[in-house]
PDB file of C-alpha atoms in Angstrom:
ATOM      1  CA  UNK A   7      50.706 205.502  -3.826  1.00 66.00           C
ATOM      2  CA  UNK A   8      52.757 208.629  -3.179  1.00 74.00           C
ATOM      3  CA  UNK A   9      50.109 210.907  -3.800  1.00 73.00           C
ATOM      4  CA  UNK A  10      47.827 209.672  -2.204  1.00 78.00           C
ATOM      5  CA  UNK A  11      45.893 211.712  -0.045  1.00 78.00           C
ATOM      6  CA  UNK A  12      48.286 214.787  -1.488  1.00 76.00           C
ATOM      7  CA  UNK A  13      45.113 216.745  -1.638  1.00 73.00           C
ATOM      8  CA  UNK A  14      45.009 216.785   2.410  1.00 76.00           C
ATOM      9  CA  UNK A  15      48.624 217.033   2.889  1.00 80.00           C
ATOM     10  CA  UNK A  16      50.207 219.182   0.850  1.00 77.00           C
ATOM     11  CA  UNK A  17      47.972 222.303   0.368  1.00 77.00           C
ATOM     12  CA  UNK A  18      51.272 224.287   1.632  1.00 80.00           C
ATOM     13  CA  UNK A  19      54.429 221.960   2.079  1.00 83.00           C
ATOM     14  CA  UNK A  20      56.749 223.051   4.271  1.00 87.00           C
ATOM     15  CA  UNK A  21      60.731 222.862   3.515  1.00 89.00           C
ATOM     16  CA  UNK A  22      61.599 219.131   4.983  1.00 90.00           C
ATOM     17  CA  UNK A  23      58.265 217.858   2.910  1.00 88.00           C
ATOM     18  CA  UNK A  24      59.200 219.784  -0.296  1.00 89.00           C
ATOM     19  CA  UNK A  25      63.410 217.865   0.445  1.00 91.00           C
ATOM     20  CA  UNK A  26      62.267 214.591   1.316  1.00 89.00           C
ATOM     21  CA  UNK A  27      59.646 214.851  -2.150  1.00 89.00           C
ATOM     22  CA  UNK A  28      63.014 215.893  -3.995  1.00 89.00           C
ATOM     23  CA  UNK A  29      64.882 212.911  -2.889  1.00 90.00           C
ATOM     24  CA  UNK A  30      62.307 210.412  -3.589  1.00 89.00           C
ATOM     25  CA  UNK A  31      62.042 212.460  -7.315  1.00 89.00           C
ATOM     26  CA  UNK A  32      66.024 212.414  -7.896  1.00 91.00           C
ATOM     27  CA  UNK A  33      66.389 208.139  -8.001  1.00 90.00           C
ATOM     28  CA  UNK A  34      63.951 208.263 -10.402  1.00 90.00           C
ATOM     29  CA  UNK A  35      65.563 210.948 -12.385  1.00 91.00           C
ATOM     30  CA  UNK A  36      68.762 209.453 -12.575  1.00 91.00           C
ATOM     31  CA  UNK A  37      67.655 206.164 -13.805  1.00 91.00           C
ATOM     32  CA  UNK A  38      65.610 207.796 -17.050  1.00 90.00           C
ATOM     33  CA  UNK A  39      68.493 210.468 -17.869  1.00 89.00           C
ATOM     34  CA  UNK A  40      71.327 208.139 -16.832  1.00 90.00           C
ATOM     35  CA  UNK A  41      73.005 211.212 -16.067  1.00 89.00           C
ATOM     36  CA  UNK A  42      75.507 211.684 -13.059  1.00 90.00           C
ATOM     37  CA  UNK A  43      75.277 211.313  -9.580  1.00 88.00           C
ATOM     38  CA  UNK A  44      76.703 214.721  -9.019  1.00 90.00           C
ATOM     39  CA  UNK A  45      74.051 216.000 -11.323  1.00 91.00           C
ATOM     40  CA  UNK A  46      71.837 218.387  -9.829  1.00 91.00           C
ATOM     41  CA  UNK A  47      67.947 217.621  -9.366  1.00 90.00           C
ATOM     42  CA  UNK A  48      66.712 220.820 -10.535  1.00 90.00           C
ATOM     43  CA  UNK A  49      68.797 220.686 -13.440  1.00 91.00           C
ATOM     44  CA  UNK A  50      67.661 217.004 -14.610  1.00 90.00           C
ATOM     45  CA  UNK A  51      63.629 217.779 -13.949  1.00 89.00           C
ATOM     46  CA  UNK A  52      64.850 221.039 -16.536  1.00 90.00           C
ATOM     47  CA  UNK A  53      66.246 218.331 -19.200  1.00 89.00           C
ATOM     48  CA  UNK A  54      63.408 215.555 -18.717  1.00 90.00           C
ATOM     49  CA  UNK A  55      60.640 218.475 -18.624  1.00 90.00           C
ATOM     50  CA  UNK A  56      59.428 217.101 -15.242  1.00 90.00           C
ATOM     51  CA  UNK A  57      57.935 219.011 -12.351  1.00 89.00           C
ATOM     52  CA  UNK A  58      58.990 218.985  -8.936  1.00 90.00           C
ATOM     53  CA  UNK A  59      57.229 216.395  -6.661  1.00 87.00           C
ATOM     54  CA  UNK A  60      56.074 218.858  -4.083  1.00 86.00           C
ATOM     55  CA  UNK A  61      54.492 221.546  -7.261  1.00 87.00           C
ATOM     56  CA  UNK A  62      52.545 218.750  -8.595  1.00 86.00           C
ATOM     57  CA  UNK A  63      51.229 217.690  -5.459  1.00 86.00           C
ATOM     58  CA  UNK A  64      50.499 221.283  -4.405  1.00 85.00           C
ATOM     59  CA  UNK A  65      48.663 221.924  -7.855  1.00 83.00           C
ATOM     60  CA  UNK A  66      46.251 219.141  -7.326  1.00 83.00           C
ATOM     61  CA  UNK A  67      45.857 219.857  -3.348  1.00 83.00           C
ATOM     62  CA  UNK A  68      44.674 223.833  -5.074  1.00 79.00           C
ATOM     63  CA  UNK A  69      42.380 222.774  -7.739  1.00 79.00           C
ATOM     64  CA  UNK A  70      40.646 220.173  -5.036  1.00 80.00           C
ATOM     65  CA  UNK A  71      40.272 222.757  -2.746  1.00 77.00           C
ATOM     66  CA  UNK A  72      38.716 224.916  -4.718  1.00 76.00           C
ATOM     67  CA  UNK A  73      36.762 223.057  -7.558  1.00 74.00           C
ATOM     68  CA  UNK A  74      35.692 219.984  -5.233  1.00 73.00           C
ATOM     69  CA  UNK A  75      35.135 220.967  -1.669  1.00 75.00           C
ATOM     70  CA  UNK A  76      34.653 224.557  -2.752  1.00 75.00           C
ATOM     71  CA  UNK A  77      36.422 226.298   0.065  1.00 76.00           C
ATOM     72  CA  UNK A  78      38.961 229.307   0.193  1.00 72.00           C
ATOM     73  CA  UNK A  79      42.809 229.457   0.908  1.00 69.00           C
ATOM     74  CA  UNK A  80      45.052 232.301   1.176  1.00 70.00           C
ATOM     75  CA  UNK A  81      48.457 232.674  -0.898  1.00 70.00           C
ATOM     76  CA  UNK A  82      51.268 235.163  -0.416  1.00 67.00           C
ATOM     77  CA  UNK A  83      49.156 238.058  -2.621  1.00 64.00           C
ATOM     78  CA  UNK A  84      46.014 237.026  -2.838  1.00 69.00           C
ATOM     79  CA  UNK A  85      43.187 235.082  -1.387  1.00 71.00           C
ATOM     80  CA  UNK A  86      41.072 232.856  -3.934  1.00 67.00           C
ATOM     81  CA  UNK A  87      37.324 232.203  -3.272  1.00 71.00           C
ATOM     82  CA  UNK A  88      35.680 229.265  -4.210  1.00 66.00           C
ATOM     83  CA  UNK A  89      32.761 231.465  -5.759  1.00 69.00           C
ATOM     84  CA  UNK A  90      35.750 233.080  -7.925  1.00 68.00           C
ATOM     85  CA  UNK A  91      36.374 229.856  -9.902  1.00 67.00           C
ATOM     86  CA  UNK A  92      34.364 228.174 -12.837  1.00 65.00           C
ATOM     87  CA  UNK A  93      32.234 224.909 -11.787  1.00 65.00           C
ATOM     88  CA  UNK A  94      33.099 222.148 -13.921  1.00 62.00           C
ATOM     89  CA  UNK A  95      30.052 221.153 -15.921  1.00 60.00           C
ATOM     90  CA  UNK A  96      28.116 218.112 -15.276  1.00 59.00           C
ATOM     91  CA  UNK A  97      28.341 215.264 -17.821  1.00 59.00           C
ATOM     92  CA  UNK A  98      25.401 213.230 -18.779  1.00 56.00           C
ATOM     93  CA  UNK A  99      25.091 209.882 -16.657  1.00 60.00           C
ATOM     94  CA  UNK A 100      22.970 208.423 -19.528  1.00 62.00           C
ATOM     95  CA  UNK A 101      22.946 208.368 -23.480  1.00 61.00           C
ATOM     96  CA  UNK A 102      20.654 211.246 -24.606  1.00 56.00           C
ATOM     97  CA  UNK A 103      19.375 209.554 -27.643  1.00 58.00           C
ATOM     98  CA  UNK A 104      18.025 206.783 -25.393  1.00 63.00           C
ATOM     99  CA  UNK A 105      16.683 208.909 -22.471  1.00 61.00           C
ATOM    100  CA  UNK A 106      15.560 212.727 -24.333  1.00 56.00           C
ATOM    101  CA  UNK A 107      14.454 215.262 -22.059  1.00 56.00           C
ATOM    102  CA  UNK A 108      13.299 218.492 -23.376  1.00 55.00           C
ATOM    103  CA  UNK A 109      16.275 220.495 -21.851  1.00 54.00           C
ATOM    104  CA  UNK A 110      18.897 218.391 -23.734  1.00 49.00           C
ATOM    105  CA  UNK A 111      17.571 217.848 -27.109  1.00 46.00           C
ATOM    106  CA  UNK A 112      15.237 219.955 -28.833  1.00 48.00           C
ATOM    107  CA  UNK A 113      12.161 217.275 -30.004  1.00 46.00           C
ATOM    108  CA  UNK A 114      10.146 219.680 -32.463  1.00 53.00           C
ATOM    109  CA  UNK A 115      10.390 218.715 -35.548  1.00 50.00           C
ATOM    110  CA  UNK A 116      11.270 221.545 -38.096  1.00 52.00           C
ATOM    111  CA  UNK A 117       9.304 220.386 -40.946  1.00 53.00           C
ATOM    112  CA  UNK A 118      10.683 220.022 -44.175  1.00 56.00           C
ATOM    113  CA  UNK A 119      12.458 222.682 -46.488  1.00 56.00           C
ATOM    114  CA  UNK A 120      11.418 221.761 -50.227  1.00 62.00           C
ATOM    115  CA  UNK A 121      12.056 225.001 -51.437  1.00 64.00           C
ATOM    116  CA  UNK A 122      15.541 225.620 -50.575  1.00 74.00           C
ATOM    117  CA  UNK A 123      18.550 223.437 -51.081  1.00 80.00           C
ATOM    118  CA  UNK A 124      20.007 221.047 -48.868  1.00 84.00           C
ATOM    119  CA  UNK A 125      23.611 219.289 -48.324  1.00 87.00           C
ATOM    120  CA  UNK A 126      23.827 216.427 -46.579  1.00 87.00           C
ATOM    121  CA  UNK A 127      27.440 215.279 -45.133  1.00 87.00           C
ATOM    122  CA  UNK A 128      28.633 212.171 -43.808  1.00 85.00           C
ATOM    123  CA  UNK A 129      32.000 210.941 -43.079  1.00 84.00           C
ATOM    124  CA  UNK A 130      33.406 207.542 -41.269  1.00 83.00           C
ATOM    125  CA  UNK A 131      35.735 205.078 -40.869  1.00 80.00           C
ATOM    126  CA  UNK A 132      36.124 201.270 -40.769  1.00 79.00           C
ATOM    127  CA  UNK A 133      39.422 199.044 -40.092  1.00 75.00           C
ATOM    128  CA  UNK A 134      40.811 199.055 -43.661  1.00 77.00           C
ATOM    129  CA  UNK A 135      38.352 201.748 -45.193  1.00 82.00           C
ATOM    130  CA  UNK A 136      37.959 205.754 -44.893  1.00 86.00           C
ATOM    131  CA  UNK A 137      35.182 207.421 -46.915  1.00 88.00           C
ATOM    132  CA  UNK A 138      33.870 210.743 -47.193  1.00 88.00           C
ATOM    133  CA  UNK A 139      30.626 211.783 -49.284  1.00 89.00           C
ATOM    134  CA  UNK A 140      27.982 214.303 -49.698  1.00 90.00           C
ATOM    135  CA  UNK A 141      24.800 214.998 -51.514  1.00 90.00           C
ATOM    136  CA  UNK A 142      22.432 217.911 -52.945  1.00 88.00           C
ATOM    137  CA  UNK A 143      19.115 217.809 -52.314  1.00 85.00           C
ATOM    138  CA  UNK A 144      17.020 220.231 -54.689  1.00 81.00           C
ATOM    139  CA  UNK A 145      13.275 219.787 -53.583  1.00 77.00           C
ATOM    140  CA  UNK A 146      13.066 215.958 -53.510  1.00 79.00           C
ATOM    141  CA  UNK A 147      15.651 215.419 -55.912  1.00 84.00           C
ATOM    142  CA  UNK A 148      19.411 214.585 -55.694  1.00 86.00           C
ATOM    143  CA  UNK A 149      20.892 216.687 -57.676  1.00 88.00           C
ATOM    144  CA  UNK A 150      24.750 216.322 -57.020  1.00 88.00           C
ATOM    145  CA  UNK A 151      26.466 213.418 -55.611  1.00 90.00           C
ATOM    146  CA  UNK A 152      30.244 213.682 -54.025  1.00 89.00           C
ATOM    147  CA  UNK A 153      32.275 210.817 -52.652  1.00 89.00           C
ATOM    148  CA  UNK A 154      35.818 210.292 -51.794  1.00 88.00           C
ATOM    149  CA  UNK A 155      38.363 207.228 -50.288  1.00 87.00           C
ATOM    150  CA  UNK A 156      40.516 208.841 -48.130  1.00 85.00           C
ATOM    151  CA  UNK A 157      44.291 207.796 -45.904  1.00 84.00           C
ATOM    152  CA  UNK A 158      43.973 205.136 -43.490  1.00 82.00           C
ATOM    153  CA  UNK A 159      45.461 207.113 -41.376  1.00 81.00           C
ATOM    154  CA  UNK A 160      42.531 209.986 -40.765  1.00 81.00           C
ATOM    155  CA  UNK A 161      40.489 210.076 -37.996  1.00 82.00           C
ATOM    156  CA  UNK A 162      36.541 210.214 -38.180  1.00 81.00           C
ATOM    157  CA  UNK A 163      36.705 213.996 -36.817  1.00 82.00           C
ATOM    158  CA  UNK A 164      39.297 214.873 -39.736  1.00 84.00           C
ATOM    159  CA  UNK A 165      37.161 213.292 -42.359  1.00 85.00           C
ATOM    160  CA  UNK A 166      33.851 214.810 -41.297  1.00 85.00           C
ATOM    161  CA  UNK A 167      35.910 218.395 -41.563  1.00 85.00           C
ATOM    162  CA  UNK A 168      37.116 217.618 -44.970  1.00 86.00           C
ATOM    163  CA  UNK A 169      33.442 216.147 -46.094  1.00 87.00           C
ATOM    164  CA  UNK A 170      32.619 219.715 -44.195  1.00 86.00           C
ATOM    165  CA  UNK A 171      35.186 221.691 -46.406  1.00 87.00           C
ATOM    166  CA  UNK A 172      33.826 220.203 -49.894  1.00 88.00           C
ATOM    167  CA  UNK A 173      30.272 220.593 -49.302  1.00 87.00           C
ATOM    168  CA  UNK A 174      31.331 224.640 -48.442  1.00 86.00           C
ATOM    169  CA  UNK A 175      33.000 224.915 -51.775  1.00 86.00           C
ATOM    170  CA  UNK A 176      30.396 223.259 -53.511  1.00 85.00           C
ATOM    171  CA  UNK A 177      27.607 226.121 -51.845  1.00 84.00           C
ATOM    172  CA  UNK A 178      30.373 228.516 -52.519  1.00 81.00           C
ATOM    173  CA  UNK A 179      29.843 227.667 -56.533  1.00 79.00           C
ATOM    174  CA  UNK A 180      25.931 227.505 -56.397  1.00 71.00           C
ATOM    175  CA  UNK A 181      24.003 229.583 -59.069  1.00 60.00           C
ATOM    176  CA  UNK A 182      21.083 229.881 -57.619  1.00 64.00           C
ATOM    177  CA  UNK A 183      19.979 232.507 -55.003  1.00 67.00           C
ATOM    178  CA  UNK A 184      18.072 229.899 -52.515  1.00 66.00           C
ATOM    179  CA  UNK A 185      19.186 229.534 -49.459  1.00 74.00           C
ATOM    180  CA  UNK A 186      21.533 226.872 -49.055  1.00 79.00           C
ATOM    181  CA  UNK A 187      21.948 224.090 -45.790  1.00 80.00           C
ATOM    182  CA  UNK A 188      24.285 222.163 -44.857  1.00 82.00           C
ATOM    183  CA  UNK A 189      23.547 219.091 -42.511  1.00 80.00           C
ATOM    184  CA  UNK A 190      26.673 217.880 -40.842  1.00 78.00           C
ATOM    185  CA  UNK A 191      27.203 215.196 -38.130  1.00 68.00           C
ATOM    186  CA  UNK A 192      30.574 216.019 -35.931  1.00 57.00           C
ATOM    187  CA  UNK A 193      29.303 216.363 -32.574  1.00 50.00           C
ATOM    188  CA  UNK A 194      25.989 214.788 -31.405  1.00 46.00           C
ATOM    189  CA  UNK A 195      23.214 216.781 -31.393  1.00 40.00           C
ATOM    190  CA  UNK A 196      23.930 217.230 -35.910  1.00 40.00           C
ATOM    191  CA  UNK A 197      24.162 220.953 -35.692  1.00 42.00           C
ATOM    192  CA  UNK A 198      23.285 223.001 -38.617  1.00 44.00           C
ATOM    193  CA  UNK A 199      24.763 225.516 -40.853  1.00 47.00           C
ATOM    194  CA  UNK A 200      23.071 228.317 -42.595  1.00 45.00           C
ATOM    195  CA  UNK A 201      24.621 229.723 -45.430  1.00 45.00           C
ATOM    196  CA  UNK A 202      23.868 232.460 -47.875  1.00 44.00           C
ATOM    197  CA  UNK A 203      25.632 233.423 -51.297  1.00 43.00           C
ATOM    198  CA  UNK A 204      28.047 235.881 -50.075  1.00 43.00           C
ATOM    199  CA  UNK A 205      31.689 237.090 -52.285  1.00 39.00           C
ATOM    200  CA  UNK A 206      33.411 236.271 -48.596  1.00 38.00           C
ATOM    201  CA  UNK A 207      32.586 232.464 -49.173  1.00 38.00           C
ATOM    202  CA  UNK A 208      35.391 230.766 -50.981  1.00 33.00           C
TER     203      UNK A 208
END
């Protein structure tokens, strides 16, 4: 409830706003460091690695200046223009899968790639289970299969990077002088990667 409205208010504190923010901050310092009363507040938000009320107030007054009502305001050196400062990108309000527009997903189909091999990755993660595999496609044939169990502990992202990391050595060791793809699912749109036989792979 203390901040609220901080955006309005406290664009530039003045001196009994930036002391009566300290005071309020200093109870609450004292009770997590259990330090003494005589202890001074700048030195306790040094030890707990928290920032002054009246900075954290300010910082958030700046950025909604700027970023949100996209307006100017003068400092001591300078004076920032909203035009100056990167627009936060828009998220999507809907799941693209479900609703596709052409500007989101690209909806022509590649057609197929017989001649050249292909590497498929896929990596996930259940309550008691983590699994990471890959296969070769040669034409229409499988013709290498790799699977692993892997730490509870891993996170989906982590296991699709190490699924990611065998599949590379695997190219890396191909014989052949095809080109060689690798499918991989870590961020939706699957992105692809193109790789060629190359003495930097390895």
């Amino acid at each position: 409830m203390l901040a609220h409205g901080s955006a309005a208010w406290c664009l530039n504190p003045t001196s009994r706003m930036v002391r009566k923010l300290s005071s309020i901050q200093r109870g609450f310092l004292l009770a997590i460091s259990g330090a003494y009363k005589t202890t001074p507040t700048a030195a306790l938000q040094v030890i707990l690695s928290i920032i002054p009320l009246h900075l954290q107030f300010q910082l958030e007054s700046r950025v909604t200046t700027l970023c949100r009502l996209r307006t100017q305001f003068r400092l001591d050196i300078t004076t920032l223009q909203a035009e100056e400062i990167e627009e936060k990108g828009t998220v999507w309000t809907s799941e693209p899968a479900k609703h596709p527009h052409p500007n989101q997903i690209y909806l022509q189909d590649g057609g197929t790639r017989n001649t050249c091999t292909r590497i498929y990755t896929d990596g996930s993660k259940i309550e008691q289970s983590v699994g990471a595999a890959f296969c070769v496609f040669q034409g229409q044939n499988i013709i290498y299969r790799w699977s692993a169990m892997l730490k509870n502990d891993n996170t989906v992202f982590q296991v699709k990077l190490i699924t990611l990391k065998e599949a590379v050595q695997h190219a890396s060791h191909n014989n052949n002088n095809l080109p060689i793809f690798i499918r991989v699912d870590i961020i939706r749109p699957a992105f692809k990667l193109h790789l060629t036989r190359s003495p930097t792979i390895k």
